[in-house]
Coordinates of C-alpha atoms and ligand atoms in Angstrom, one line a residue:
X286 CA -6.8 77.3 48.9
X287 CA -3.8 76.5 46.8
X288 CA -0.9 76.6 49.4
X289 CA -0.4 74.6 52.7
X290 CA -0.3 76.4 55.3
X291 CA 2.7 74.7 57.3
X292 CA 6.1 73.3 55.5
X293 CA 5.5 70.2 57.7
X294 CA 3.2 67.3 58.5
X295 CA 3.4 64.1 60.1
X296 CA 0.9 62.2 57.4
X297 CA 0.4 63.8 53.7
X298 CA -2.2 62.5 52.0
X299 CA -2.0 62.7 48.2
X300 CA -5.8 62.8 46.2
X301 CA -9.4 64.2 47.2
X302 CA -11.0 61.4 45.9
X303 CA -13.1 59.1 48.5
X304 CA -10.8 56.8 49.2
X305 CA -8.0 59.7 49.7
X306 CA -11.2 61.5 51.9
X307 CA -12.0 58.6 53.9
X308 CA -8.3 57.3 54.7
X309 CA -7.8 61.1 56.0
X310 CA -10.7 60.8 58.3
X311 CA -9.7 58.2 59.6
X312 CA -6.5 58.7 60.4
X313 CA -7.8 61.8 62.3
X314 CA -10.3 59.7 64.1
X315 CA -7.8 57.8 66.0
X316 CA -5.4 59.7 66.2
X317 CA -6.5 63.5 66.7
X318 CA -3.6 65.4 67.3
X319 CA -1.8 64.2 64.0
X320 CA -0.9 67.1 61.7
X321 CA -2.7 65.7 58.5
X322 CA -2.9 67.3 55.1
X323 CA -4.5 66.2 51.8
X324 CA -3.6 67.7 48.7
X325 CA -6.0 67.6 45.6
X326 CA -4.7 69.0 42.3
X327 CA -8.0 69.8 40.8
X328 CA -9.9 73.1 41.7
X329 CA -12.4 70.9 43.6
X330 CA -12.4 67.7 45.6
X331 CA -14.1 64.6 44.0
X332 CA -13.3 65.9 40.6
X333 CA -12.6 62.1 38.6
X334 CA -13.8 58.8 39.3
X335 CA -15.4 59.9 42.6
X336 CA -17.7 62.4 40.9
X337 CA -18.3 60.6 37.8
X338 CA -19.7 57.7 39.1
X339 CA -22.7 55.9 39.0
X340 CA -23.5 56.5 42.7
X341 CA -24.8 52.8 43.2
X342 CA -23.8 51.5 47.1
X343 CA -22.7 47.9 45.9
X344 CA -24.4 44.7 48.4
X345 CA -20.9 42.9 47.3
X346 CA -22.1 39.6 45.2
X347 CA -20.0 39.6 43.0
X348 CA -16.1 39.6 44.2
X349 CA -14.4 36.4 44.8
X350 CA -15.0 34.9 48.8
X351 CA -12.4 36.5 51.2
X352 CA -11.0 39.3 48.9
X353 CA -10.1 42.7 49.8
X354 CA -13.2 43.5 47.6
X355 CA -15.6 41.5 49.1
X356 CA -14.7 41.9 52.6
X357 CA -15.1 45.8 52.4
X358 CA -17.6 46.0 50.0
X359 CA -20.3 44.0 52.0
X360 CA -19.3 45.9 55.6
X361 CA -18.4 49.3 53.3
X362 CA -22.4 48.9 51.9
X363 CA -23.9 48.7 55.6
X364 CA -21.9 51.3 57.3
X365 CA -22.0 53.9 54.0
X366 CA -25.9 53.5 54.7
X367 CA -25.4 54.0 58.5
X368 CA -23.0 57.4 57.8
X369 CA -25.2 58.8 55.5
X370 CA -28.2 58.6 57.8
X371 CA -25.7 60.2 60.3
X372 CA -25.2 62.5 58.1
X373 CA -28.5 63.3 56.6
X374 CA -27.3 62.3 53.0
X375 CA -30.3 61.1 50.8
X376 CA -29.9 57.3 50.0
X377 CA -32.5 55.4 47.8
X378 CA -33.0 51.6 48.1
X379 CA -34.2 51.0 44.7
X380 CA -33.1 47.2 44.5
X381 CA -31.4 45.3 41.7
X382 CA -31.9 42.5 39.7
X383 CA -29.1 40.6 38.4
X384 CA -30.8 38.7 35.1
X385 CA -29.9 36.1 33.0
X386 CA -31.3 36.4 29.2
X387 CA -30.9 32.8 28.1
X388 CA -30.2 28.9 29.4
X389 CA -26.4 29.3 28.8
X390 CA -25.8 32.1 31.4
X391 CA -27.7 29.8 33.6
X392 CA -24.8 28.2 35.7
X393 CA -22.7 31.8 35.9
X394 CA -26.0 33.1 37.7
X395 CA -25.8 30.4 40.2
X396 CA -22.1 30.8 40.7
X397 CA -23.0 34.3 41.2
X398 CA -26.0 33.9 43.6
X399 CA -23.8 30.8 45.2
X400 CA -21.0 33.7 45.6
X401 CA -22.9 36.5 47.2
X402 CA -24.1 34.1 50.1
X403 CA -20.5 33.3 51.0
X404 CA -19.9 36.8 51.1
X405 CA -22.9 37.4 53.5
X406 CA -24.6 39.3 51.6
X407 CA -28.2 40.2 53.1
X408 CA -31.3 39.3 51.6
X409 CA -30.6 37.7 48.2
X410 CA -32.8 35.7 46.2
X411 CA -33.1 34.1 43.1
X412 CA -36.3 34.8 41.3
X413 CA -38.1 33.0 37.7
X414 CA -39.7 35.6 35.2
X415 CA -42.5 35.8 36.8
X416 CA -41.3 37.7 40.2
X417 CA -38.6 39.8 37.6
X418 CA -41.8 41.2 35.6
X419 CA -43.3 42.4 38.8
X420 CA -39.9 43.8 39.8
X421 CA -38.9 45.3 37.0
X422 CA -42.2 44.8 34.4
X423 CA -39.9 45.8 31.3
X424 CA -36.4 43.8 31.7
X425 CA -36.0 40.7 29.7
X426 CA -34.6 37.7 31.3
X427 CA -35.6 33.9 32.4
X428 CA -34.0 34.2 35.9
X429 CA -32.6 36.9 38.1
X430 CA -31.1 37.2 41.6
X431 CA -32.6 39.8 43.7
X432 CA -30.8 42.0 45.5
X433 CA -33.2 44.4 47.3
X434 CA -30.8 46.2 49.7
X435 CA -28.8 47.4 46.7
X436 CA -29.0 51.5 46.9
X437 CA -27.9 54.1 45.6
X438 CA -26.0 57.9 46.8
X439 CA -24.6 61.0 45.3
X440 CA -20.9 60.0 45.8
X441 CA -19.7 64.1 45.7
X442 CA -22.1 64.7 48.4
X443 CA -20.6 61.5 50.6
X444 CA -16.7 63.1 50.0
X445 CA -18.0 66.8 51.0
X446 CA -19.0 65.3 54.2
X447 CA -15.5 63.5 54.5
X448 CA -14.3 66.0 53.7
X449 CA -16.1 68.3 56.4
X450 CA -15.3 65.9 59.0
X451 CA -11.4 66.1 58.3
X452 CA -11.7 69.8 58.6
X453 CA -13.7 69.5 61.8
X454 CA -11.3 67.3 63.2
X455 CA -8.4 70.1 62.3
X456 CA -7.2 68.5 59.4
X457 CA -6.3 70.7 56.3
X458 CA -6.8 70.0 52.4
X459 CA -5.6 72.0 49.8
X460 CA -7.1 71.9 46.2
X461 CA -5.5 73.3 42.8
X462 CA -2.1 71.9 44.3
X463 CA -0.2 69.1 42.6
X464 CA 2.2 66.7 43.7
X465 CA 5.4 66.4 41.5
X466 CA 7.8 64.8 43.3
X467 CA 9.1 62.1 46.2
X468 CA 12.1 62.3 47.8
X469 CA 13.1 59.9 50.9
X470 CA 15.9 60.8 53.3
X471 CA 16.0 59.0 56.6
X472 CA 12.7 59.0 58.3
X473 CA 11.6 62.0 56.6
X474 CA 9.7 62.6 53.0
X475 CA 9.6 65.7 50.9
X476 CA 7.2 66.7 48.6
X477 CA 7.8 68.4 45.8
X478 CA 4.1 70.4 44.8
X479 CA 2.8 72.7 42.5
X480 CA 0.0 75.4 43.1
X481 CA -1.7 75.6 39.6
X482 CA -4.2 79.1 41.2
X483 CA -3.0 82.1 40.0
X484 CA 0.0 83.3 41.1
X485 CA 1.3 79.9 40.5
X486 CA 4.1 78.8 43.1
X487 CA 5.9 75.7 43.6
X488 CA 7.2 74.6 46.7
X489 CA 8.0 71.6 49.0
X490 CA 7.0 70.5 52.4
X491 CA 8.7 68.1 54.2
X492 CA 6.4 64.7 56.0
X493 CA 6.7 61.3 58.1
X494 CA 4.4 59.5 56.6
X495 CA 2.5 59.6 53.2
X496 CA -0.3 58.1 51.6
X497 CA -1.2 58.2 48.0
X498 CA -4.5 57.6 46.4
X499 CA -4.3 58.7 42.9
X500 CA -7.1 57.4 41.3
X501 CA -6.3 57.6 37.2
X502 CA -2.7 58.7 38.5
X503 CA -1.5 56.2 40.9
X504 CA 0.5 54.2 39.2
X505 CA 2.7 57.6 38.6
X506 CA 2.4 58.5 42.3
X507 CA 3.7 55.0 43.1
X508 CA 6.4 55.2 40.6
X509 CA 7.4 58.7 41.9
X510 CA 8.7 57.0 45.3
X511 CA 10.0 53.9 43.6
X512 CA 10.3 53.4 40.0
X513 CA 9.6 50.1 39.6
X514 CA 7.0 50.4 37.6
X515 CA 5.4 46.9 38.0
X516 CA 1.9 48.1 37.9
X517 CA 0.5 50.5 34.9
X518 CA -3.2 52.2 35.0
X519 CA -5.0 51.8 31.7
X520 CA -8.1 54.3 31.6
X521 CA -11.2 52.8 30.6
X522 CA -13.8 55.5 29.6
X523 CA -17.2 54.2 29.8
X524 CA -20.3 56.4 27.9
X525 CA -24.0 56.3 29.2
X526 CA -26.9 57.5 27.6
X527 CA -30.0 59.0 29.6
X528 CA -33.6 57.9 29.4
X529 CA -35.7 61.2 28.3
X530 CA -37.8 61.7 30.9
X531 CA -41.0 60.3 29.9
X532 CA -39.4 56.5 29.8
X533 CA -37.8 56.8 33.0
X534 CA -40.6 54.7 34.3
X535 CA -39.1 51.7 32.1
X536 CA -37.0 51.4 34.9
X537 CA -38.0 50.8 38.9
X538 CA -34.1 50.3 40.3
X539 CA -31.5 48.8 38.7
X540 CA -31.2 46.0 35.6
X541 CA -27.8 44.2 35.3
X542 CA -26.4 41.5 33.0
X543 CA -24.9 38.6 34.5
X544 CA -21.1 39.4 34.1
X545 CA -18.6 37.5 32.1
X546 CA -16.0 36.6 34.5
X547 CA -13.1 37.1 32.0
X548 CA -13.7 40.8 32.0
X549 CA -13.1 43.5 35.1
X550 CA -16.5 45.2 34.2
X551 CA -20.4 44.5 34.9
X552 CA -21.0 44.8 31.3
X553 CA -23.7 47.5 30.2
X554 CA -26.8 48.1 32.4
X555 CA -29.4 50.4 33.5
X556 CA -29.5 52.5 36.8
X557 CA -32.3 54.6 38.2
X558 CA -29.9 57.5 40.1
X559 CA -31.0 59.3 42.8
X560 CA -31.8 62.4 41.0
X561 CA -34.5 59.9 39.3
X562 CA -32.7 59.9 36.0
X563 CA -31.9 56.4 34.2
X564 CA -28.3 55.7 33.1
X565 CA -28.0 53.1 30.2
X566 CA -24.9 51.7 29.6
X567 CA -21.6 52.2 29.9
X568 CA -19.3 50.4 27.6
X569 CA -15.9 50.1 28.3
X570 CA -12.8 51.8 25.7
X571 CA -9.5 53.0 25.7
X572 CA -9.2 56.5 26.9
X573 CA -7.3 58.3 25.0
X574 CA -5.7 60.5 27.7
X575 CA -5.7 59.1 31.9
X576 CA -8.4 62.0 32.4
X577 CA -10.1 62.0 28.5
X578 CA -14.1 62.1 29.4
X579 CA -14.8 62.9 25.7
X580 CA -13.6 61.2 22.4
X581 CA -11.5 63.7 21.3
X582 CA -9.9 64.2 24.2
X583 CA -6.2 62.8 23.1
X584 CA -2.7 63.3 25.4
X585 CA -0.4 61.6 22.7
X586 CA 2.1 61.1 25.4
X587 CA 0.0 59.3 27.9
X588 CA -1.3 57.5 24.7
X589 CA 2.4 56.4 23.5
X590 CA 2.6 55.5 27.0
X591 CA 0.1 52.9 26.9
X592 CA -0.1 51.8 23.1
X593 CA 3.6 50.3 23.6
X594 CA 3.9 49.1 26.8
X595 CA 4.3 45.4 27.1
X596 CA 1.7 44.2 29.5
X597 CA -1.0 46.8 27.2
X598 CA 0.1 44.5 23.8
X599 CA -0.1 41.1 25.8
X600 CA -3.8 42.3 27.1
X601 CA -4.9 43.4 23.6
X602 CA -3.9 40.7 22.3
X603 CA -5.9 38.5 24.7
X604 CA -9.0 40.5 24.2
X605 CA -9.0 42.1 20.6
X606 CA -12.1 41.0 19.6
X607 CA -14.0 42.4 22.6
X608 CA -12.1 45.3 22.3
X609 CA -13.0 45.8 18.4
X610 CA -16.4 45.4 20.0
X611 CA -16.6 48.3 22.1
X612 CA -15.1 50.2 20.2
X613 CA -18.0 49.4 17.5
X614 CA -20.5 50.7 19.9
X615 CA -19.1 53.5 20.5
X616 CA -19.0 55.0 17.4
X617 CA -22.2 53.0 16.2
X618 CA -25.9 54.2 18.4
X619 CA -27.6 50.7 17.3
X620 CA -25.0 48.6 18.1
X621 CA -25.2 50.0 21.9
X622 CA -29.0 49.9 21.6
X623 CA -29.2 46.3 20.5
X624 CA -27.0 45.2 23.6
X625 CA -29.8 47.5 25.8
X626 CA -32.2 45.6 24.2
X627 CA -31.2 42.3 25.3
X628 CA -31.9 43.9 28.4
X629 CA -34.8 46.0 27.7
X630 CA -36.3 45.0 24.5
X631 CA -38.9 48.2 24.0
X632 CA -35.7 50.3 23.9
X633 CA -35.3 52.6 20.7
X634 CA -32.5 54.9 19.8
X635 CA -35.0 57.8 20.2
X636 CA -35.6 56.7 24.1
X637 CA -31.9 57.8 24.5
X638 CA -30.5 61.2 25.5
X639 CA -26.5 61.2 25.1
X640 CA -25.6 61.1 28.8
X641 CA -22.3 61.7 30.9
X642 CA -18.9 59.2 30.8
X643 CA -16.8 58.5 33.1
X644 CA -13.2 57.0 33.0
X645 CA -12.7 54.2 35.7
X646 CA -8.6 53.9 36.5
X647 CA -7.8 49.8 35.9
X648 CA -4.2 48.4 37.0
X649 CA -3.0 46.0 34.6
X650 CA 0.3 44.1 35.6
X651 CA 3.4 43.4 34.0
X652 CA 2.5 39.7 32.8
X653 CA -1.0 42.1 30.8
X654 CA -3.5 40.8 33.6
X655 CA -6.0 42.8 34.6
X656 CA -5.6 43.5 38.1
X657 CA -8.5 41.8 39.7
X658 CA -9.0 43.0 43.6
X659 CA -8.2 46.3 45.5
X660 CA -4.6 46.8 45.5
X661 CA -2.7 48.6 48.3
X662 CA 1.2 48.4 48.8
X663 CA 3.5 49.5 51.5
X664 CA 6.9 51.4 51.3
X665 CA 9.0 52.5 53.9
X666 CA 6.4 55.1 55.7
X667 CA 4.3 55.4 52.5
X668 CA 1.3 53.9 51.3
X669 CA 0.0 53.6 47.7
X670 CA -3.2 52.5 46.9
X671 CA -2.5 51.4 43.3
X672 CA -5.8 49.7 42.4
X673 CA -9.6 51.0 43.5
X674 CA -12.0 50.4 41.1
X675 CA -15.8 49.6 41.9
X676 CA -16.7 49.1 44.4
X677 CA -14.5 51.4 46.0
X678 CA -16.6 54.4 46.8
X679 CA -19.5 52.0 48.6
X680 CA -16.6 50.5 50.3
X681 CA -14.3 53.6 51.1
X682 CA -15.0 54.0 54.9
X683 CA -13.8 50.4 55.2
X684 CA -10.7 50.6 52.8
X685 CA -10.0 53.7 55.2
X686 CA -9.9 51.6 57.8
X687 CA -7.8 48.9 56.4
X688 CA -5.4 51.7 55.2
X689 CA -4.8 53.1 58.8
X690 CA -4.7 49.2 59.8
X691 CA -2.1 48.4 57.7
X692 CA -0.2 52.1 59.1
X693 CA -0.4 50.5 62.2
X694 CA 1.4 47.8 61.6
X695 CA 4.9 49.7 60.2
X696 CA 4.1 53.5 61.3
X697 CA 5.6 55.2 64.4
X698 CA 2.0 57.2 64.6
X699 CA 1.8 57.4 68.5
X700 CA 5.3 58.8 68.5
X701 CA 4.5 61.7 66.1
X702 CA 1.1 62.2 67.1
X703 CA 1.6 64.4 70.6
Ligands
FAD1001 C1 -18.1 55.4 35.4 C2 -17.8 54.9 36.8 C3 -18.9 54.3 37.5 C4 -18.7 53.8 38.8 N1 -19.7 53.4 39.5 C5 -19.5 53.0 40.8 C6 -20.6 52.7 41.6 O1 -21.8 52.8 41.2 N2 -20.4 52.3 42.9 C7 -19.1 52.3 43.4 O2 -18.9 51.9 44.6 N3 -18.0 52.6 42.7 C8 -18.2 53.0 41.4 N4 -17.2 53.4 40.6 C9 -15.8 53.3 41.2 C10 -15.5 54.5 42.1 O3 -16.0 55.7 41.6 C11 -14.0 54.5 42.3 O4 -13.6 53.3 42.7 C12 -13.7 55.5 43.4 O5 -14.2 56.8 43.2 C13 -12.1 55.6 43.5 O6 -11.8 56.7 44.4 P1 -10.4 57.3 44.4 O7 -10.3 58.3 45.5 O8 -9.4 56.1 44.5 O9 -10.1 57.9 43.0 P2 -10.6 59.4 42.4 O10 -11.9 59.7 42.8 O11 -10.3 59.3 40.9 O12 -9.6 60.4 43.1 C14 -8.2 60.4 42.9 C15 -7.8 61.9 43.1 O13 -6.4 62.0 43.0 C16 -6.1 63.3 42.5 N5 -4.7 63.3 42.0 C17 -4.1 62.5 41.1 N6 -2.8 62.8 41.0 C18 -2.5 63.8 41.8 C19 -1.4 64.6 42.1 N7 -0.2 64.4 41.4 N8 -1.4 65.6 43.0 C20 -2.6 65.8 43.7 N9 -3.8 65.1 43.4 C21 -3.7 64.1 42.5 C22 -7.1 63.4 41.3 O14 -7.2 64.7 40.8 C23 -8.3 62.8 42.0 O15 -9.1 63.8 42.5 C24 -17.4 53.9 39.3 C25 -16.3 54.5 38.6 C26 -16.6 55.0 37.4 C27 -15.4 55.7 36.6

């Protein structure tokens, strides 16, 4: 369904990704007579990040003690394991080890392992070679940290059940239906949207409160309700290649690196997914369009966009070389197969099937740092999540939570809900 079905609502809930999903269902769960709609502009819910992820239900070792990261990723990991056996959704604990290849990453691995306890995360341990090899009998490493609780999901299956419980609770979403404009006038927000299904109409419905949770888009949601376009979202598209079939066994669960703490991502890695196949990689480049899955997928204006802002030049300056880097290995097979190696040294380039890529939305400020924890800001009866990268699908029933929290705090909602 392209159209809502009513011109007003009392909460609006922009994106059909998981976090959009889960702040919906929440909302609904304690309040059930709100009039709640979410509005997806892709023909199908979970159609970005949420569906191109690697389905992995983070344990929460590695965010920094008493950020928004590590407080709902370690509670978002135990209750997505709970819903899902609610909810009859296969989950896998494979385990992961976290392993460190020589002396010098040493001391980052204890940081790391020192970092997981104070977030409470269960059943850690650090392990020598010996216990890796019978872990995982082909990863390379002198010393690992355990993580056995670490599982993994099919992330599109976890938002179709969100997404069934907003519709069993009489909430309504509406897919192949853009947003395209904010207008404020007292205590009441327009919408200005666009049904892209055939026959194409544009309309606007009218809301109290409004949530948006854009994914690769929310720094232009934000900006369409305030322009002060303080926060910018640099895609990152990251490519993974498959194991054929036959050396799947290479892997039992999942083999990280330990990460380097200057950069926002875990570095390249392998992953047994549910449906049994092993991901290797990804890397991390520039997209060249906010939704650009392939390499040749180019919007020159979202490109301009980024290639001369301010805060993109001060972060490329700051990380050219690892930049020049990826790029390398992107273009170059070997080069990604020698950093799997370090990893994995039996891997060859003919082990490796091109496999999927996904684009993970990244906020980068104005001073060109990389926005490190969740990021979610209020307006007058709006709020924006502006940064949710990983983990935010493992901790997306929680950052619901905290969403409808922080509504709480500044929304009327038992004065429209009757
Ligand atoms: C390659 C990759 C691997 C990852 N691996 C993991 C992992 O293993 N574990 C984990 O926990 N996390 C992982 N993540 C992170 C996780 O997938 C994201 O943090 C999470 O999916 C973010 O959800 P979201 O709802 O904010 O964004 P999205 O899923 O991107 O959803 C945003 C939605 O908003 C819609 N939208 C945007 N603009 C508009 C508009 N104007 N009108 C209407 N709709 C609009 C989009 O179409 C989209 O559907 C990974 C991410 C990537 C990319």
């Amino acid at each position: 369904m392209s159209r809502p079905l009513s011109t007003h609502y009392d909460l609006v809930v922009i994106g059909a990704g998981i976090v959009g999903l889960a702040s919906a269902r929440e909302f609904l769960h304690r309040y059930p007579k709100l009039r709640v709609l979410v509005v997806e502009k892709e023909q199908q819910i979970a159609s970005h990040q949420t569906g191109h992820n690697s389905g992995v239900i983070h344990t929460g070792i590695y965010y920094a003690p008493g950020s928004l990261k590590a407080r709902t990723c370690v509670e978002g990991h135990r209750r997505m394991i709970e819903y899902c056996a609610e909810k009859g959704i296969r989950v896998e604990k494979y385990g992961k080890v976290i392993v460190a290849i020589n002396e010098n990453e040493l001391p980052r691995l204890d940081n790391l392992y020192q970092r997981g306890i104070a977030n409470g995360v269960q059943g850690l341990e650090m392990i020598g070679a010996e216990r890796l090899k019978e872990i995982e009998p082909h990863a390379a490493g002198i010393k690992a940290i355990w993580s056995p609780t670490t599982s993994v999901v099919n992330y599109k299956e976890v938002a179709a059940a969100y997404a069934e419980d907003i519709r069993a609770a009489g909430g309504e979403i509406v897919v192949e239906c853009k947003l395209t404009a904010i207008t404020q006038r007292e205590d009441q927000i327009t919408l200005g949207l666009y049904g892209s299904f055939a026959p194409h109409w544009e309309g606007e419905i009218t809301t109290h409160y409004l949530i948006t949770c854009g994914g690769l888009h929310s720094d232009l949601l934000a900006n369409m309700a305030s322009p002060e376009r303080d926060m910018q979202i640099i895609p990152f598209r990251g490519d993974y290649y498959l194991l054929k079939p036959e050396k799947r066994s290479l892997v039992n669960g999942m083999i990280y690196p330990v990460p380097d703490p200057r950069f926002p991502f875990l570095g390249v890695h392998f992953t047994r997914l549910i449906s049994g196949e092993v991901k290797a990689g990804p890397n991390a480049v520039l997209a060249f369009a906010r939704e650009g899955y392939g390499r040749k997928d180019v919007d020159f204006k979202e490109l301009r966009e980024i290639l001369t802002s301010t805060s993109f030049i001060r972060l490329a300056m700051k990380y050219w070389r690892m930049g020049a880097l990826e790029m390398y290995r992107d273009y170059v097979k070997s080069a990604y197969v020698k950093a799997l190696q370090q990893y994995m040294p039996e891997i060859t380039g003919d082990d490796l099937l091109p496999g999927p890529s996904g684009v993970r939305a990244q906020a980068l400020a104005k001073n060109g740092k990389l926005v490190d924890d969740f990021l979610i800001r209020q307006g007058k009866n709006m709020i924006h999540v502006q940064n949710a990268p990983s983990p935010a699908a493992t901790a997306s029933l929680v950052i619901g939570e905290h969403i409808v929290n922080e509504a709480q705090k500044n929304f009327a909602l038992e004065a429209v809900a009757v």
